[in-house]
């Protein structure tokens, strides 16, 4: 279980360092990676579709980076049981096209097997982000 927490902490550390290849290396070849608006997939959030492979998770981060500049994570609480790691946190950033800032609290639920992330559910209120993405 503590190894699973280490894997998830390393994911966030890699992202903070801007080491996208290092972050992607922590993801399994087959994965179930979903964000909060996966079912509705609003055009303003192109990274919101389901990802099933390590390569698609790389595309997720590329699409995210084309729209927003994340400016740090705060990890408030990490809880693990069996292969699940639940992280409560917050992040903020700036939307490239509008220059607007966003900030939101979130919960991510990871499943880790053999030191690889094989599942992610990411929950956050998309209202703040959508408001920052829209130019009106």
JSON list of C-alpha atoms in Angstrom, two decimals:
[
{"chain": "A", "resi": 1, "resn": "UNK", "atom": "CA", "xyz": [0.00, 0.00, 0.00]},
{"chain": "A", "resi": 2, "resn": "UNK", "atom": "CA", "xyz": [2.75, 2.50, 0.84]},
{"chain": "A", "resi": 3, "resn": "UNK", "atom": "CA", "xyz": [4.37, 1.66, -2.52]},
{"chain": "A", "resi": 4, "resn": "UNK", "atom": "CA", "xyz": [1.12, 2.74, -4.18]},
{"chain": "A", "resi": 5, "resn": "UNK", "atom": "CA", "xyz": [1.26, 6.08, -2.37]},
{"chain": "A", "resi": 6, "resn": "UNK", "atom": "CA", "xyz": [4.87, 6.47, -3.50]},
{"chain": "A", "resi": 7, "resn": "UNK", "atom": "CA", "xyz": [3.84, 5.91, -7.14]},
{"chain": "A", "resi": 8, "resn": "UNK", "atom": "CA", "xyz": [1.11, 8.55, -6.92]},
{"chain": "A", "resi": 9, "resn": "UNK", "atom": "CA", "xyz": [3.37, 11.04, -5.10]},
{"chain": "A", "resi": 10, "resn": "UNK", "atom": "CA", "xyz": [5.98, 10.52, -7.82]},
{"chain": "A", "resi": 11, "resn": "UNK", "atom": "CA", "xyz": [3.36, 11.28, -10.49]},
{"chain": "A", "resi": 12, "resn": "UNK", "atom": "CA", "xyz": [2.67, 14.66, -8.88]},
{"chain": "A", "resi": 13, "resn": "UNK", "atom": "CA", "xyz": [6.38, 15.32, -8.34]},
{"chain": "A", "resi": 14, "resn": "UNK", "atom": "CA", "xyz": [7.09, 14.57, -12.01]},
{"chain": "A", "resi": 15, "resn": "UNK", "atom": "CA", "xyz": [4.31, 16.91, -13.12]},
{"chain": "A", "resi": 16, "resn": "UNK", "atom": "CA", "xyz": [5.57, 19.67, -10.79]},
{"chain": "A", "resi": 17, "resn": "UNK", "atom": "CA", "xyz": [9.07, 19.32, -12.32]},
{"chain": "A", "resi": 18, "resn": "UNK", "atom": "CA", "xyz": [7.62, 19.42, -15.83]},
{"chain": "A", "resi": 19, "resn": "UNK", "atom": "CA", "xyz": [8.86, 15.86, -16.41]},
{"chain": "A", "resi": 20, "resn": "UNK", "atom": "CA", "xyz": [6.03, 14.58, -18.57]},
{"chain": "A", "resi": 21, "resn": "UNK", "atom": "CA", "xyz": [7.94, 11.46, -19.76]},
{"chain": "A", "resi": 22, "resn": "UNK", "atom": "CA", "xyz": [8.61, 10.58, -16.12]},
{"chain": "A", "resi": 23, "resn": "UNK", "atom": "CA", "xyz": [4.93, 11.00, -15.27]},
{"chain": "A", "resi": 24, "resn": "UNK", "atom": "CA", "xyz": [3.81, 8.90, -18.25]},
{"chain": "A", "resi": 25, "resn": "UNK", "atom": "CA", "xyz": [6.26, 6.15, -17.29]},
{"chain": "A", "resi": 26, "resn": "UNK", "atom": "CA", "xyz": [4.21, 5.64, -14.09]},
{"chain": "A", "resi": 27, "resn": "UNK", "atom": "CA", "xyz": [1.10, 4.76, -16.14]},
{"chain": "A", "resi": 28, "resn": "UNK", "atom": "CA", "xyz": [0.31, 1.19, -17.18]},
{"chain": "A", "resi": 29, "resn": "UNK", "atom": "CA", "xyz": [0.20, 0.20, -20.85]},
{"chain": "A", "resi": 30, "resn": "UNK", "atom": "CA", "xyz": [-3.57, -0.27, -20.49]},
{"chain": "A", "resi": 31, "resn": "UNK", "atom": "CA", "xyz": [-5.39, 2.25, -18.34]},
{"chain": "A", "resi": 32, "resn": "UNK", "atom": "CA", "xyz": [-8.87, 3.58, -17.55]},
{"chain": "A", "resi": 33, "resn": "UNK", "atom": "CA", "xyz": [-8.26, 7.34, -17.20]},
{"chain": "A", "resi": 34, "resn": "UNK", "atom": "CA", "xyz": [-11.35, 9.55, -16.79]},
{"chain": "A", "resi": 35, "resn": "UNK", "atom": "CA", "xyz": [-11.97, 13.16, -15.85]},
{"chain": "A", "resi": 36, "resn": "UNK", "atom": "CA", "xyz": [-15.17, 14.65, -14.42]},
{"chain": "A", "resi": 37, "resn": "UNK", "atom": "CA", "xyz": [-16.76, 15.59, -17.72]},
{"chain": "A", "resi": 38, "resn": "UNK", "atom": "CA", "xyz": [-15.88, 12.46, -19.69]},
{"chain": "A", "resi": 39, "resn": "UNK", "atom": "CA", "xyz": [-19.55, 11.68, -20.32]},
{"chain": "A", "resi": 40, "resn": "UNK", "atom": "CA", "xyz": [-20.47, 15.12, -21.65]},
{"chain": "A", "resi": 41, "resn": "UNK", "atom": "CA", "xyz": [-17.11, 16.07, -23.21]},
{"chain": "A", "resi": 42, "resn": "UNK", "atom": "CA", "xyz": [-17.61, 19.86, -23.58]},
{"chain": "A", "resi": 43, "resn": "UNK", "atom": "CA", "xyz": [-15.66, 21.30, -26.52]},
{"chain": "A", "resi": 44, "resn": "UNK", "atom": "CA", "xyz": [-13.89, 23.76, -24.19]},
{"chain": "A", "resi": 45, "resn": "UNK", "atom": "CA", "xyz": [-12.29, 20.82, -22.35]},
{"chain": "A", "resi": 46, "resn": "UNK", "atom": "CA", "xyz": [-10.85, 18.65, -25.14]},
{"chain": "A", "resi": 47, "resn": "UNK", "atom": "CA", "xyz": [-8.79, 16.60, -22.69]},
{"chain": "A", "resi": 48, "resn": "UNK", "atom": "CA", "xyz": [-11.97, 15.26, -21.07]},
{"chain": "A", "resi": 49, "resn": "UNK", "atom": "CA", "xyz": [-12.37, 12.11, -23.14]},
{"chain": "A", "resi": 50, "resn": "UNK", "atom": "CA", "xyz": [-11.65, 8.62, -21.80]},
{"chain": "A", "resi": 51, "resn": "UNK", "atom": "CA", "xyz": [-8.06, 7.42, -22.19]},
{"chain": "A", "resi": 52, "resn": "UNK", "atom": "CA", "xyz": [-7.30, 3.71, -22.49]},
{"chain": "A", "resi": 53, "resn": "UNK", "atom": "CA", "xyz": [-3.55, 3.52, -23.18]},
{"chain": "A", "resi": 54, "resn": "UNK", "atom": "CA", "xyz": [-0.34, 5.06, -21.86]},
{"chain": "A", "resi": 55, "resn": "UNK", "atom": "CA", "xyz": [0.03, 6.90, -25.19]},
{"chain": "A", "resi": 56, "resn": "UNK", "atom": "CA", "xyz": [-3.48, 8.36, -24.86]},
{"chain": "A", "resi": 57, "resn": "UNK", "atom": "CA", "xyz": [-2.64, 9.60, -21.35]},
{"chain": "A", "resi": 58, "resn": "UNK", "atom": "CA", "xyz": [0.33, 11.40, -22.92]},
{"chain": "A", "resi": 59, "resn": "UNK", "atom": "CA", "xyz": [-2.10, 13.00, -25.37]},
{"chain": "A", "resi": 60, "resn": "UNK", "atom": "CA", "xyz": [-4.29, 14.00, -22.40]},
{"chain": "A", "resi": 61, "resn": "UNK", "atom": "CA", "xyz": [-1.44, 16.02, -20.89]},
{"chain": "A", "resi": 62, "resn": "UNK", "atom": "CA", "xyz": [-0.55, 17.52, -24.28]},
{"chain": "A", "resi": 63, "resn": "UNK", "atom": "CA", "xyz": [-4.16, 18.64, -24.85]},
{"chain": "A", "resi": 64, "resn": "UNK", "atom": "CA", "xyz": [-4.36, 20.02, -21.32]},
{"chain": "A", "resi": 65, "resn": "UNK", "atom": "CA", "xyz": [-1.11, 21.96, -21.81]},
{"chain": "A", "resi": 66, "resn": "UNK", "atom": "CA", "xyz": [-2.35, 23.48, -25.07]},
{"chain": "A", "resi": 67, "resn": "UNK", "atom": "CA", "xyz": [-5.29, 25.06, -23.24]},
{"chain": "A", "resi": 68, "resn": "UNK", "atom": "CA", "xyz": [-4.02, 25.85, -19.74]},
{"chain": "A", "resi": 69, "resn": "UNK", "atom": "CA", "xyz": [-0.83, 26.45, -17.81]},
{"chain": "A", "resi": 70, "resn": "UNK", "atom": "CA", "xyz": [-1.11, 24.63, -14.48]},
{"chain": "A", "resi": 71, "resn": "UNK", "atom": "CA", "xyz": [0.63, 26.57, -11.71]},
{"chain": "A", "resi": 72, "resn": "UNK", "atom": "CA", "xyz": [1.05, 24.05, -8.97]},
{"chain": "A", "resi": 73, "resn": "UNK", "atom": "CA", "xyz": [-0.70, 21.42, -6.92]},
{"chain": "A", "resi": 74, "resn": "UNK", "atom": "CA", "xyz": [-1.50, 21.33, -3.26]},
{"chain": "A", "resi": 75, "resn": "UNK", "atom": "CA", "xyz": [-2.00, 17.83, -1.89]},
{"chain": "A", "resi": 76, "resn": "UNK", "atom": "CA", "xyz": [-4.12, 17.96, 1.25]},
{"chain": "A", "resi": 77, "resn": "UNK", "atom": "CA", "xyz": [-4.75, 14.32, 2.09]},
{"chain": "A", "resi": 78, "resn": "UNK", "atom": "CA", "xyz": [-3.64, 10.97, 0.69]},
{"chain": "A", "resi": 79, "resn": "UNK", "atom": "CA", "xyz": [-5.42, 7.79, 1.76]},
{"chain": "A", "resi": 80, "resn": "UNK", "atom": "CA", "xyz": [-4.71, 4.27, 0.54]},
{"chain": "A", "resi": 81, "resn": "UNK", "atom": "CA", "xyz": [-6.45, 0.94, 0.83]},
{"chain": "A", "resi": 82, "resn": "UNK", "atom": "CA", "xyz": [-5.61, -2.14, -1.21]},
{"chain": "A", "resi": 83, "resn": "UNK", "atom": "CA", "xyz": [-4.76, -0.92, -4.73]},
{"chain": "A", "resi": 84, "resn": "UNK", "atom": "CA", "xyz": [-6.60, 2.40, -4.35]},
{"chain": "A", "resi": 85, "resn": "UNK", "atom": "CA", "xyz": [-5.04, 5.74, -3.53]},
{"chain": "A", "resi": 86, "resn": "UNK", "atom": "CA", "xyz": [-7.35, 8.71, -2.91]},
{"chain": "A", "resi": 87, "resn": "UNK", "atom": "CA", "xyz": [-5.85, 12.18, -3.12]},
{"chain": "A", "resi": 88, "resn": "UNK", "atom": "CA", "xyz": [-7.62, 15.36, -2.09]},
{"chain": "A", "resi": 89, "resn": "UNK", "atom": "CA", "xyz": [-6.02, 18.48, -3.45]},
{"chain": "A", "resi": 90, "resn": "UNK", "atom": "CA", "xyz": [-6.20, 21.80, -5.17]},
{"chain": "A", "resi": 91, "resn": "UNK", "atom": "CA", "xyz": [-4.65, 23.32, -8.24]},
{"chain": "A", "resi": 92, "resn": "UNK", "atom": "CA", "xyz": [-4.63, 26.59, -10.04]},
{"chain": "A", "resi": 93, "resn": "UNK", "atom": "CA", "xyz": [-3.52, 27.83, -13.39]},
{"chain": "A", "resi": 94, "resn": "UNK", "atom": "CA", "xyz": [-4.02, 30.21, -16.26]},
{"chain": "A", "resi": 95, "resn": "UNK", "atom": "CA", "xyz": [-5.95, 29.69, -19.49]},
{"chain": "A", "resi": 96, "resn": "UNK", "atom": "CA", "xyz": [-3.72, 30.50, -22.48]},
{"chain": "A", "resi": 97, "resn": "UNK", "atom": "CA", "xyz": [-6.43, 31.98, -24.74]},
{"chain": "A", "resi": 98, "resn": "UNK", "atom": "CA", "xyz": [-8.08, 34.27, -22.18]},
{"chain": "A", "resi": 99, "resn": "UNK", "atom": "CA", "xyz": [-5.34, 34.90, -19.61]},
{"chain": "A", "resi": 100, "resn": "UNK", "atom": "CA", "xyz": [-7.91, 34.13, -16.92]},
{"chain": "A", "resi": 101, "resn": "UNK", "atom": "CA", "xyz": [-6.97, 32.30, -13.76]},
{"chain": "A", "resi": 102, "resn": "UNK", "atom": "CA", "xyz": [-8.73, 29.27, -12.36]},
{"chain": "A", "resi": 103, "resn": "UNK", "atom": "CA", "xyz": [-8.49, 27.46, -9.06]},
{"chain": "A", "resi": 104, "resn": "UNK", "atom": "CA", "xyz": [-10.37, 24.43, -7.84]},
{"chain": "A", "resi": 105, "resn": "UNK", "atom": "CA", "xyz": [-10.37, 21.69, -5.26]},
{"chain": "A", "resi": 106, "resn": "UNK", "atom": "CA", "xyz": [-10.43, 18.12, -6.53]},
{"chain": "A", "resi": 107, "resn": "UNK", "atom": "CA", "xyz": [-10.36, 14.46, -5.63]},
{"chain": "A", "resi": 108, "resn": "UNK", "atom": "CA", "xyz": [-8.44, 11.88, -7.66]},
{"chain": "A", "resi": 109, "resn": "UNK", "atom": "CA", "xyz": [-8.87, 8.17, -7.13]},
{"chain": "A", "resi": 110, "resn": "UNK", "atom": "CA", "xyz": [-6.04, 6.06, -8.52]},
{"chain": "A", "resi": 111, "resn": "UNK", "atom": "CA", "xyz": [-5.71, 2.29, -8.81]},
{"chain": "A", "resi": 112, "resn": "UNK", "atom": "CA", "xyz": [-2.10, 1.11, -8.80]},
{"chain": "A", "resi": 113, "resn": "UNK", "atom": "CA", "xyz": [-0.94, -2.38, -9.78]},
{"chain": "A", "resi": 114, "resn": "UNK", "atom": "CA", "xyz": [2.65, -3.53, -10.07]},
{"chain": "A", "resi": 115, "resn": "UNK", "atom": "CA", "xyz": [3.82, 0.06, -9.45]},
{"chain": "A", "resi": 116, "resn": "UNK", "atom": "CA", "xyz": [1.83, 1.40, -12.42]},
{"chain": "A", "resi": 117, "resn": "UNK", "atom": "CA", "xyz": [-1.28, 3.57, -12.43]},
{"chain": "A", "resi": 118, "resn": "UNK", "atom": "CA", "xyz": [-4.01, 1.58, -14.17]},
{"chain": "A", "resi": 119, "resn": "UNK", "atom": "CA", "xyz": [-7.08, 3.66, -13.31]},
{"chain": "A", "resi": 120, "resn": "UNK", "atom": "CA", "xyz": [-7.88, 7.30, -12.55]},
{"chain": "A", "resi": 121, "resn": "UNK", "atom": "CA", "xyz": [-11.10, 9.03, -11.66]},
{"chain": "A", "resi": 122, "resn": "UNK", "atom": "CA", "xyz": [-10.66, 12.79, -11.37]},
{"chain": "A", "resi": 123, "resn": "UNK", "atom": "CA", "xyz": [-13.48, 14.79, -9.78]},
{"chain": "A", "resi": 124, "resn": "UNK", "atom": "CA", "xyz": [-13.70, 18.57, -9.64]},
{"chain": "A", "resi": 125, "resn": "UNK", "atom": "CA", "xyz": [-16.18, 21.36, -10.20]},
{"chain": "A", "resi": 126, "resn": "UNK", "atom": "CA", "xyz": [-15.69, 22.28, -13.83]},
{"chain": "A", "resi": 127, "resn": "UNK", "atom": "CA", "xyz": [-17.62, 25.56, -13.49]},
{"chain": "A", "resi": 128, "resn": "UNK", "atom": "CA", "xyz": [-14.57, 27.61, -12.51]},
{"chain": "A", "resi": 129, "resn": "UNK", "atom": "CA", "xyz": [-12.49, 26.16, -15.30]},
{"chain": "A", "resi": 130, "resn": "UNK", "atom": "CA", "xyz": [-15.23, 26.57, -17.93]},
{"chain": "A", "resi": 131, "resn": "UNK", "atom": "CA", "xyz": [-15.73, 30.19, -16.85]},
{"chain": "A", "resi": 132, "resn": "UNK", "atom": "CA", "xyz": [-12.02, 30.86, -17.32]},
{"chain": "A", "resi": 133, "resn": "UNK", "atom": "CA", "xyz": [-11.94, 29.12, -20.72]},
{"chain": "A", "resi": 134, "resn": "UNK", "atom": "CA", "xyz": [-14.84, 31.12, -22.15]},
{"chain": "A", "resi": 135, "resn": "UNK", "atom": "CA", "xyz": [-14.03, 34.54, -23.55]},
{"chain": "A", "resi": 136, "resn": "UNK", "atom": "CA", "xyz": [-17.51, 36.03, -23.03]}
]
